[in-house]
PDB file of C-alpha atoms in Angstrom:
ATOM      1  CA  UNK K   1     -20.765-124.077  20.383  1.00 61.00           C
ATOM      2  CA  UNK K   2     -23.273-127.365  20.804  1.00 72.00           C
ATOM      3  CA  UNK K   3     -22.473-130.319  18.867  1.00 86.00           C
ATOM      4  CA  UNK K   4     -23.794-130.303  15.950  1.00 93.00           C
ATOM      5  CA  UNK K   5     -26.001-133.339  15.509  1.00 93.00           C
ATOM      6  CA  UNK K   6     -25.495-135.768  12.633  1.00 94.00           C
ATOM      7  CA  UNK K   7     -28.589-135.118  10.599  1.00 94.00           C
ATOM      8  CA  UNK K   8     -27.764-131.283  10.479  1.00 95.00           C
ATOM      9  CA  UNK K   9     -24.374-132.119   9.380  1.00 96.00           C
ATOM     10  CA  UNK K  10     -26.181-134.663   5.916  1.00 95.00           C
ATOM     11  CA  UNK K  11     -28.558-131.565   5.609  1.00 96.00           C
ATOM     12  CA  UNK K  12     -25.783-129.180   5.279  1.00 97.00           C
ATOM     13  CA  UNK K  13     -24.048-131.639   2.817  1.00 97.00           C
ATOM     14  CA  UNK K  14     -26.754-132.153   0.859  1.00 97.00           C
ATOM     15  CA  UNK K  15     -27.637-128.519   0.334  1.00 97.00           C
ATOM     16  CA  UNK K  16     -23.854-127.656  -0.374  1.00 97.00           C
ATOM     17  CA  UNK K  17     -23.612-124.994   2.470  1.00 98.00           C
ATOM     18  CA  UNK K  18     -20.198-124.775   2.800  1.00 97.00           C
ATOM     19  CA  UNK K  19     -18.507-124.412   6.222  1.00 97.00           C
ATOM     20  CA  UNK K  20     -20.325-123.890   9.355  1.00 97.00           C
ATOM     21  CA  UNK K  21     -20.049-120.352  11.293  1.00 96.00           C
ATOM     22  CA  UNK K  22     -22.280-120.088  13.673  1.00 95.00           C
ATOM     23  CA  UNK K  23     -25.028-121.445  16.002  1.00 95.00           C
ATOM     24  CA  UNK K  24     -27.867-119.630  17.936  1.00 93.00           C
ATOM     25  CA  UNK K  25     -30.536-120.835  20.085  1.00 89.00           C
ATOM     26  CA  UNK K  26     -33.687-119.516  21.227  1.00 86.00           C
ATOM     27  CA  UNK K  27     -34.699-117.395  24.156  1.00 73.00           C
ATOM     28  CA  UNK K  28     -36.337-119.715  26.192  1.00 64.00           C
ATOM     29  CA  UNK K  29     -34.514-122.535  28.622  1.00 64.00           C
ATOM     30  CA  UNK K  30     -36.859-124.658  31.020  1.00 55.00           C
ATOM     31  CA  UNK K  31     -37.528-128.503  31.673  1.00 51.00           C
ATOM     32  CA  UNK K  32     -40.268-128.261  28.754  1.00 55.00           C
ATOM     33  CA  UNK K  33     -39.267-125.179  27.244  1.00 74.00           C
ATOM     34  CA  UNK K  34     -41.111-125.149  24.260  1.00 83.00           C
ATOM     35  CA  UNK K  35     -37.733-123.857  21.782  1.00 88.00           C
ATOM     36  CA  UNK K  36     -35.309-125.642  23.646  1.00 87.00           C
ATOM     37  CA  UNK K  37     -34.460-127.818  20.563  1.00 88.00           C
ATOM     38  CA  UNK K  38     -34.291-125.477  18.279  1.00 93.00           C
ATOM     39  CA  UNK K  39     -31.149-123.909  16.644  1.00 95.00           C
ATOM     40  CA  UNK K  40     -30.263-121.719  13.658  1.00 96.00           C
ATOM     41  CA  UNK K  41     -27.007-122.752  11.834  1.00 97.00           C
ATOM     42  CA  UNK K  42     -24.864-120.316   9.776  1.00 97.00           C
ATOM     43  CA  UNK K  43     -22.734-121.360   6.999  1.00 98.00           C
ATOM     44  CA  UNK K  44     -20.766-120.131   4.355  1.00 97.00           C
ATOM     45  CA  UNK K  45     -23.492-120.778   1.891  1.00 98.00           C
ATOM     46  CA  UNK K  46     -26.694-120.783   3.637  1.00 98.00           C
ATOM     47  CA  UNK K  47     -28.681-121.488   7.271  1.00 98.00           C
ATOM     48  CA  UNK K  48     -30.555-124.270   8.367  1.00 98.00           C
ATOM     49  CA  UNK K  49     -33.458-123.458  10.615  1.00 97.00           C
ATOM     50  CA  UNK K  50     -33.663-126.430  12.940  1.00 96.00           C
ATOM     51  CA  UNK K  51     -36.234-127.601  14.993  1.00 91.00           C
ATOM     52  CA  UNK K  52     -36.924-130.914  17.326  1.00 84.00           C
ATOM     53  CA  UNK K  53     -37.046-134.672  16.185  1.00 75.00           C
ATOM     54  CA  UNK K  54     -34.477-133.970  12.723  1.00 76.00           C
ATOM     55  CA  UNK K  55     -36.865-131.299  11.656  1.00 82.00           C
ATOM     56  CA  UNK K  56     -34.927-128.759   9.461  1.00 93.00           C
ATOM     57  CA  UNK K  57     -35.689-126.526   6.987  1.00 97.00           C
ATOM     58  CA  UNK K  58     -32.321-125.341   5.029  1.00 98.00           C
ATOM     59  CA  UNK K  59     -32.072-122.120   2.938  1.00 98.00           C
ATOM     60  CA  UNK K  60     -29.497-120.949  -0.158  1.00 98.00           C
ATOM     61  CA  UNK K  61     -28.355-117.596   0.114  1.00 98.00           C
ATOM     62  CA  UNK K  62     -28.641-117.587  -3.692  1.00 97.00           C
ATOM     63  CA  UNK K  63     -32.422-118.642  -3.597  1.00 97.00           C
ATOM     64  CA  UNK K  64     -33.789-117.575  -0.168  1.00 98.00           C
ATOM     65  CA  UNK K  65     -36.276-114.872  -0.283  1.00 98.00           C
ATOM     66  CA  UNK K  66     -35.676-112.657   3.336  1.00 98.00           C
ATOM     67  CA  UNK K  67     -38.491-110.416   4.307  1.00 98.00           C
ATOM     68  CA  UNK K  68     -38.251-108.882   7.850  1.00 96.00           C
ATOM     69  CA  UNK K  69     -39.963-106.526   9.935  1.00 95.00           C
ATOM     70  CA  UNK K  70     -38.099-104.802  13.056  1.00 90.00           C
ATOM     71  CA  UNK K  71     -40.095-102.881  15.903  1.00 82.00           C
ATOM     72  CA  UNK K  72     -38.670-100.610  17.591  1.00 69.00           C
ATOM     73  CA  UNK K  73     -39.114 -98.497  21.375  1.00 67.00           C
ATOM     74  CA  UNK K  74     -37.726 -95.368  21.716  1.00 67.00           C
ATOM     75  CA  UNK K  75     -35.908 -95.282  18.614  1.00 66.00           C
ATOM     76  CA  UNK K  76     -33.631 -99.084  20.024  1.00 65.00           C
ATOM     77  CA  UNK K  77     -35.016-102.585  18.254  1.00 66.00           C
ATOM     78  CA  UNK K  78     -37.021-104.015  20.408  1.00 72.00           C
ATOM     79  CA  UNK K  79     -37.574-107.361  18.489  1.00 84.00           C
ATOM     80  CA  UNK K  80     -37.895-109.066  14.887  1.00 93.00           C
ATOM     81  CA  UNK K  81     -39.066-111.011  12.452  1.00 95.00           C
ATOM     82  CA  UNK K  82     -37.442-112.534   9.732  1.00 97.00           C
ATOM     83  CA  UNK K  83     -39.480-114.553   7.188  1.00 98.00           C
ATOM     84  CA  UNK K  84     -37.426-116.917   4.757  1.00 98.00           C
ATOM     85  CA  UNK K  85     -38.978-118.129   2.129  1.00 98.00           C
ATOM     86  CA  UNK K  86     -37.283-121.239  -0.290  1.00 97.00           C
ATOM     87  CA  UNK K  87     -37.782-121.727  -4.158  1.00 96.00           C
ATOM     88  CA  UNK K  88     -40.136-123.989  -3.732  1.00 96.00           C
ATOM     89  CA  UNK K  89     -42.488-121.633  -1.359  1.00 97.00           C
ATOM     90  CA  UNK K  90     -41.218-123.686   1.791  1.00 96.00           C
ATOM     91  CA  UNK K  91     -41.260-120.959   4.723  1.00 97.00           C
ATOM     92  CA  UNK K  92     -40.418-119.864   8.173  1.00 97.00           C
ATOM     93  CA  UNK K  93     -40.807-117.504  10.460  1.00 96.00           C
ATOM     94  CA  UNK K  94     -37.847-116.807  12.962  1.00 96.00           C
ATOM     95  CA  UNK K  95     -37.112-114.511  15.766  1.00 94.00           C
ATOM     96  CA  UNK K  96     -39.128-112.508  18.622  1.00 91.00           C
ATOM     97  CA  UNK K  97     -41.072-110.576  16.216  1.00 92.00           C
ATOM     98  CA  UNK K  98     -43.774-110.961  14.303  1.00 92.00           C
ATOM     99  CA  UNK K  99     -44.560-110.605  10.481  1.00 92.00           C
ATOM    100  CA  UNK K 100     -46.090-107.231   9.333  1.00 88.00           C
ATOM    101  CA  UNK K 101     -47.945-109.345   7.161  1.00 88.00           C
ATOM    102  CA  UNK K 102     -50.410-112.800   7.331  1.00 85.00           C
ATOM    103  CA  UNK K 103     -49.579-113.901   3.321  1.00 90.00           C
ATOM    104  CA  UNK K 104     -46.165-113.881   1.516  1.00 95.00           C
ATOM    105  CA  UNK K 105     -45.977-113.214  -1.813  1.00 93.00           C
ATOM    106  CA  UNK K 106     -42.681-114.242  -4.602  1.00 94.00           C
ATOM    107  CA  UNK K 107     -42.194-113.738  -7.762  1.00 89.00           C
ATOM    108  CA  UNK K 108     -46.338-113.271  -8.332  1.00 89.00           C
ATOM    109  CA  UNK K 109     -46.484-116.706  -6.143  1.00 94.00           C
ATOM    110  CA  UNK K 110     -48.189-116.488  -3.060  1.00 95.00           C
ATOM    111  CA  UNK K 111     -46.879-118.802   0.124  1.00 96.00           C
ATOM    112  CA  UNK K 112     -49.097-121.249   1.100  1.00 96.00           C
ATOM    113  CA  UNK K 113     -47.977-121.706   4.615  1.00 95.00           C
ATOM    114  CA  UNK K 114     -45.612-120.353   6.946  1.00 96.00           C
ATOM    115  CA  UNK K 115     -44.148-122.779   9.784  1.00 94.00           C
ATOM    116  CA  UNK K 116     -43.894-120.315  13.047  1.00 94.00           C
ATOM    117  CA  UNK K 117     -39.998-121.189  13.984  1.00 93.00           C
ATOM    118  CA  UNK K 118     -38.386-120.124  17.282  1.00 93.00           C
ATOM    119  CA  UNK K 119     -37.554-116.992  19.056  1.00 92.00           C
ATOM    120  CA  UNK K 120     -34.007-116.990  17.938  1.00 92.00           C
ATOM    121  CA  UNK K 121     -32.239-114.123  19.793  1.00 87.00           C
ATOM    122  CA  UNK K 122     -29.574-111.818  18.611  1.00 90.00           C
ATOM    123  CA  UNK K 123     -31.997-110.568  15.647  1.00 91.00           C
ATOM    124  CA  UNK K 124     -29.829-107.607  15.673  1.00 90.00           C
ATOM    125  CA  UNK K 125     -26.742-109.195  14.824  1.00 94.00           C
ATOM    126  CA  UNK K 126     -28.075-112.823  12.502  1.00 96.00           C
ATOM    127  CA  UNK K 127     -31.371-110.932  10.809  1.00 96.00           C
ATOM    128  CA  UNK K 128     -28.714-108.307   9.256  1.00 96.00           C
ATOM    129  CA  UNK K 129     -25.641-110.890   8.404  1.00 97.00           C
ATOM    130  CA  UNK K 130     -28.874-112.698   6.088  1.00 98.00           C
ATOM    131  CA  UNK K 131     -29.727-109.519   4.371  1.00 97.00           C
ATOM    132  CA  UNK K 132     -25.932-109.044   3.211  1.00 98.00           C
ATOM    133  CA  UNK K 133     -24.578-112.278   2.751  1.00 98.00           C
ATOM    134  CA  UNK K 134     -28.086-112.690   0.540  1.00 98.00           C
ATOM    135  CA  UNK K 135     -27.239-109.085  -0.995  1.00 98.00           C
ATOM    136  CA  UNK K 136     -23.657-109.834  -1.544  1.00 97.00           C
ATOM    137  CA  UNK K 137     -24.267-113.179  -3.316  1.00 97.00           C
ATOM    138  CA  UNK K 138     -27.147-112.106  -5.583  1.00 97.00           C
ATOM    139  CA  UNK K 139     -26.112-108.435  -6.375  1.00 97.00           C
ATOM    140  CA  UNK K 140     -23.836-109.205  -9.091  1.00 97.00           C
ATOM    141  CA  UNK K 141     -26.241-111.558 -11.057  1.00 96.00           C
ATOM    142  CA  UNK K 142     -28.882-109.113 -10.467  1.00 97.00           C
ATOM    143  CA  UNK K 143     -26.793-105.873 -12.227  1.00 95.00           C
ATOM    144  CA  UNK K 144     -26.457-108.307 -15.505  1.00 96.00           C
ATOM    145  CA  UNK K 145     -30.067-109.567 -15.352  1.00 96.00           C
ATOM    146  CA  UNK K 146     -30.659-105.202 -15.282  1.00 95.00           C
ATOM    147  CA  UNK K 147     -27.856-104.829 -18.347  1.00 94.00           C
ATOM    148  CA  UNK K 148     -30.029-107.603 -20.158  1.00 95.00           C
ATOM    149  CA  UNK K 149     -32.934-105.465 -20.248  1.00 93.00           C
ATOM    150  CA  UNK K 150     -34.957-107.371 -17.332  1.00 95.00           C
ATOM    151  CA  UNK K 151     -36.900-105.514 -14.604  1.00 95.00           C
ATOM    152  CA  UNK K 152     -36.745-106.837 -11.263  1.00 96.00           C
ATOM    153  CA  UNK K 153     -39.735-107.099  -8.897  1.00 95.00           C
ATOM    154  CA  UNK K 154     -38.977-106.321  -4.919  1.00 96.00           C
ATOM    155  CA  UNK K 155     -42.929-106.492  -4.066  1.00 94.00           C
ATOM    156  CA  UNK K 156     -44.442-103.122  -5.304  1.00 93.00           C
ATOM    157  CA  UNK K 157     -40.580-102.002  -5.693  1.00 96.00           C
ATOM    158  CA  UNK K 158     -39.862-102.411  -8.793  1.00 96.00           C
ATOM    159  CA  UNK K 159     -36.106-101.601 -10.234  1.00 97.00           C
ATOM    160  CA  UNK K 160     -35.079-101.704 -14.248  1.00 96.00           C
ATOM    161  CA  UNK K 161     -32.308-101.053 -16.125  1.00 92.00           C
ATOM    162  CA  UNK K 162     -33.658 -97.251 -17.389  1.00 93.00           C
ATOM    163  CA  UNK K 163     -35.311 -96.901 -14.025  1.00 95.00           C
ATOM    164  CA  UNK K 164     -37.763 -97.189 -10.328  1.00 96.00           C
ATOM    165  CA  UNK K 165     -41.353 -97.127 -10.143  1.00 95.00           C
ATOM    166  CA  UNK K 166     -43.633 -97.738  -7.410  1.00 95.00           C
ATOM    167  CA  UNK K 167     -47.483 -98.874  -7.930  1.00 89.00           C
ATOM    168  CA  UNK K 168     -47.354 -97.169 -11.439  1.00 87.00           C
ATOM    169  CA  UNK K 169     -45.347 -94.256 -10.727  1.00 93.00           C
ATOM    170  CA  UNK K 170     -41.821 -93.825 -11.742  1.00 94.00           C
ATOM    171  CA  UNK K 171     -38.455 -91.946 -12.017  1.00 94.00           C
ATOM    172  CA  UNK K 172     -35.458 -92.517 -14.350  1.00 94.00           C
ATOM    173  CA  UNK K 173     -32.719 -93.099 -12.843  1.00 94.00           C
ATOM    174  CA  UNK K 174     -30.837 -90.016 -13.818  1.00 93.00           C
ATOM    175  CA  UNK K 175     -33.520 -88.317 -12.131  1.00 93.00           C
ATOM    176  CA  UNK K 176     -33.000 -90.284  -8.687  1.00 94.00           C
ATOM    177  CA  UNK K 177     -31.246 -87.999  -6.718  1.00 91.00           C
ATOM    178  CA  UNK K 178     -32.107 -89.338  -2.789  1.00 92.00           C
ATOM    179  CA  UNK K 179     -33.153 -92.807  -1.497  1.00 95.00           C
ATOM    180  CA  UNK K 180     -33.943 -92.816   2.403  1.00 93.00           C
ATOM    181  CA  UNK K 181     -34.933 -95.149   4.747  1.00 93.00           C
ATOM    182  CA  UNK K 182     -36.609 -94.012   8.116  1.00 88.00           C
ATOM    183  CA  UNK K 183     -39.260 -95.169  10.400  1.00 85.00           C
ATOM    184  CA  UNK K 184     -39.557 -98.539   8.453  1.00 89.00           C
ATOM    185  CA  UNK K 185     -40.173 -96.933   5.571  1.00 93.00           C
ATOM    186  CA  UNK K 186     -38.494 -96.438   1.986  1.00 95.00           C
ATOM    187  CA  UNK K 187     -38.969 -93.272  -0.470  1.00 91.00           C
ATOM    188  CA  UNK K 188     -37.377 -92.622  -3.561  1.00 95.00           C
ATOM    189  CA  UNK K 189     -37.312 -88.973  -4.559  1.00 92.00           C
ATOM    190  CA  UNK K 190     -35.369 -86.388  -7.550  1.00 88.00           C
ATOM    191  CA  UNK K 191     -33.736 -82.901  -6.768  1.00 81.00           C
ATOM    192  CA  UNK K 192     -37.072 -81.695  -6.551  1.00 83.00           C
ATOM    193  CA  UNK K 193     -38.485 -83.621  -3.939  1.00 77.00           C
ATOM    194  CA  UNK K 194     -40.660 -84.996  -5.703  1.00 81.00           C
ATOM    195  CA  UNK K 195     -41.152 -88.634  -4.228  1.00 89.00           C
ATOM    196  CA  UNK K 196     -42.695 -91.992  -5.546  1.00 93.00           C
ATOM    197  CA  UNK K 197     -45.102 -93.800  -3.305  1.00 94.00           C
ATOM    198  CA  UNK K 198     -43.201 -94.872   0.159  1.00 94.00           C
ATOM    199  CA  UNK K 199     -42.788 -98.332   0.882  1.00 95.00           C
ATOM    200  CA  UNK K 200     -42.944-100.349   3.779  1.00 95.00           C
ATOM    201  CA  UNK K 201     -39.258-102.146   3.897  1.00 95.00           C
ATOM    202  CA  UNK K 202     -41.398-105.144   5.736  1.00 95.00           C
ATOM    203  CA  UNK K 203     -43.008-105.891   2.248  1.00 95.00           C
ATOM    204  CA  UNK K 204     -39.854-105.749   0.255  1.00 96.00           C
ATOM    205  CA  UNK K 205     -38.660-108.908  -0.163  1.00 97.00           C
ATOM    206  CA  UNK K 206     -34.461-109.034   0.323  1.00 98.00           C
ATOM    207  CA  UNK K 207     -34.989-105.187   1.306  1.00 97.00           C
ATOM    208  CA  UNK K 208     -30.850-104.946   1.207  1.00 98.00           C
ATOM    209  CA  UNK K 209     -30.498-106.413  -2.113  1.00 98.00           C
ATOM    210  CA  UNK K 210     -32.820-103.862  -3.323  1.00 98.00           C
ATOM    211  CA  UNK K 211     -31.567-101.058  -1.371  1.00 97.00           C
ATOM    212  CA  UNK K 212     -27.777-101.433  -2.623  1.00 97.00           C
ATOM    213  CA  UNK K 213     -29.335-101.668  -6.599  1.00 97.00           C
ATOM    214  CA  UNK K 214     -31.417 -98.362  -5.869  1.00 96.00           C
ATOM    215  CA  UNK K 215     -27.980 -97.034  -4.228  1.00 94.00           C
ATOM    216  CA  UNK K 216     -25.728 -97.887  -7.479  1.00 94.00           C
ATOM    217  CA  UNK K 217     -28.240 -96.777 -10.269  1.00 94.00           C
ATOM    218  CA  UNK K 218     -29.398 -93.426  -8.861  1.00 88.00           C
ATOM    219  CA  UNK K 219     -28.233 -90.237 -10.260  1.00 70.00           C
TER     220      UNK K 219
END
């Protein structure tokens, strides 16, 4: 594992990210490589996304917004792209990917720019650890914000406490029977088949978070 330089280690501080885990680097590797400098730190708490010259952008698992979009060939990932979006719409793009969309939207707040971040590799095994380590940490503040009576927006996903509807269409949950995700895609259906509106899983922000709620409620 590099060193890790002195203004990462402030940044880390700062942020309260707990212990450090792990370090990946991009692809590339030449005399002016373009991503040499750039590194993704994993701690307990959180990532920093850093870039040349002290340039870092660090993330809270319990207020980072994750949306990602995988390609695949032949039914094997091929590559991703893992947006990250902070509370206060700060973003970045990371991976080999690309986004499966050009604007970001949170909470009803659209991004206003998205800083194109390096070609991290390994999407297969760091894009997934963000999904669950920002699933494990929100999940149980997100089942009592459900008990309270709130509804919970996950792009055109939306997931209450009596139920899931999708652009205007919904099912209680005691009707949910089967939740699937195939071909980047997510449908909801009852023991009839009957199915709400797929959605892309590239426009559902913290897709995991959402998918273990839809998993817990149904039937």
């Amino acid at each position: 594992m590099d060193e890790v330089p002195e203004w990462v280690v402030l940044l880390a501080g700062e942020w309260r990210l707990g212990g450090l885990r792990e370090v990946y680097r991009a692809k590339q590797r030449a005399v002016f490589g373009k991503w040499n400098d750039w590194r993704l730190y994993f701690y307990g708490e959180g990532l920093i996304v850093a870039g040349p010259e002290g340039v870092g952008m660090p993330f809270r698992w319990e207020t980072v917004t994750v949306f990602q979009n995988l390609r695949t060939v032949n039914g094997a990932q091929a590559d991703a792209a893992y947006t990250l979006v902070g509370p206060e719409l700060e973003a970045v793009t990371i991976g080999r990917g690309t986004p499966a969309q050009l604007r970001f939207t949170v909470e009803g707040r659209r991004v206003p720019s998205v800083v194109r971040g390096a070609p991290f590799v390994y999407e297969g095994t760091w894009g997934p650890e963000i999904q669950a380590q920002v699933a494990r940490v929100r999940l149980p503040g997100a089942v009592e914000r459900l008990r309270r009576g709130e509804a919970l927006d996950f792009g055109k996903l939306r997931i209450g406490g009596d139920g899931v509807s999708v652009k205007g269409k919904a099912l209680a949950w005691a009707e949910v029977s089967d939740v699937q995700v195939g071909d980047g895609t997510l449908w909801v259906s009852d023991a009839r088949r009957r199915s709400l509106p797929t959605v892309a899983v590239a426009e559902i922000p913290n897709f995991l978070l959402a998918l273990n709620l839809l998993e817990r409620l149904r039937g």
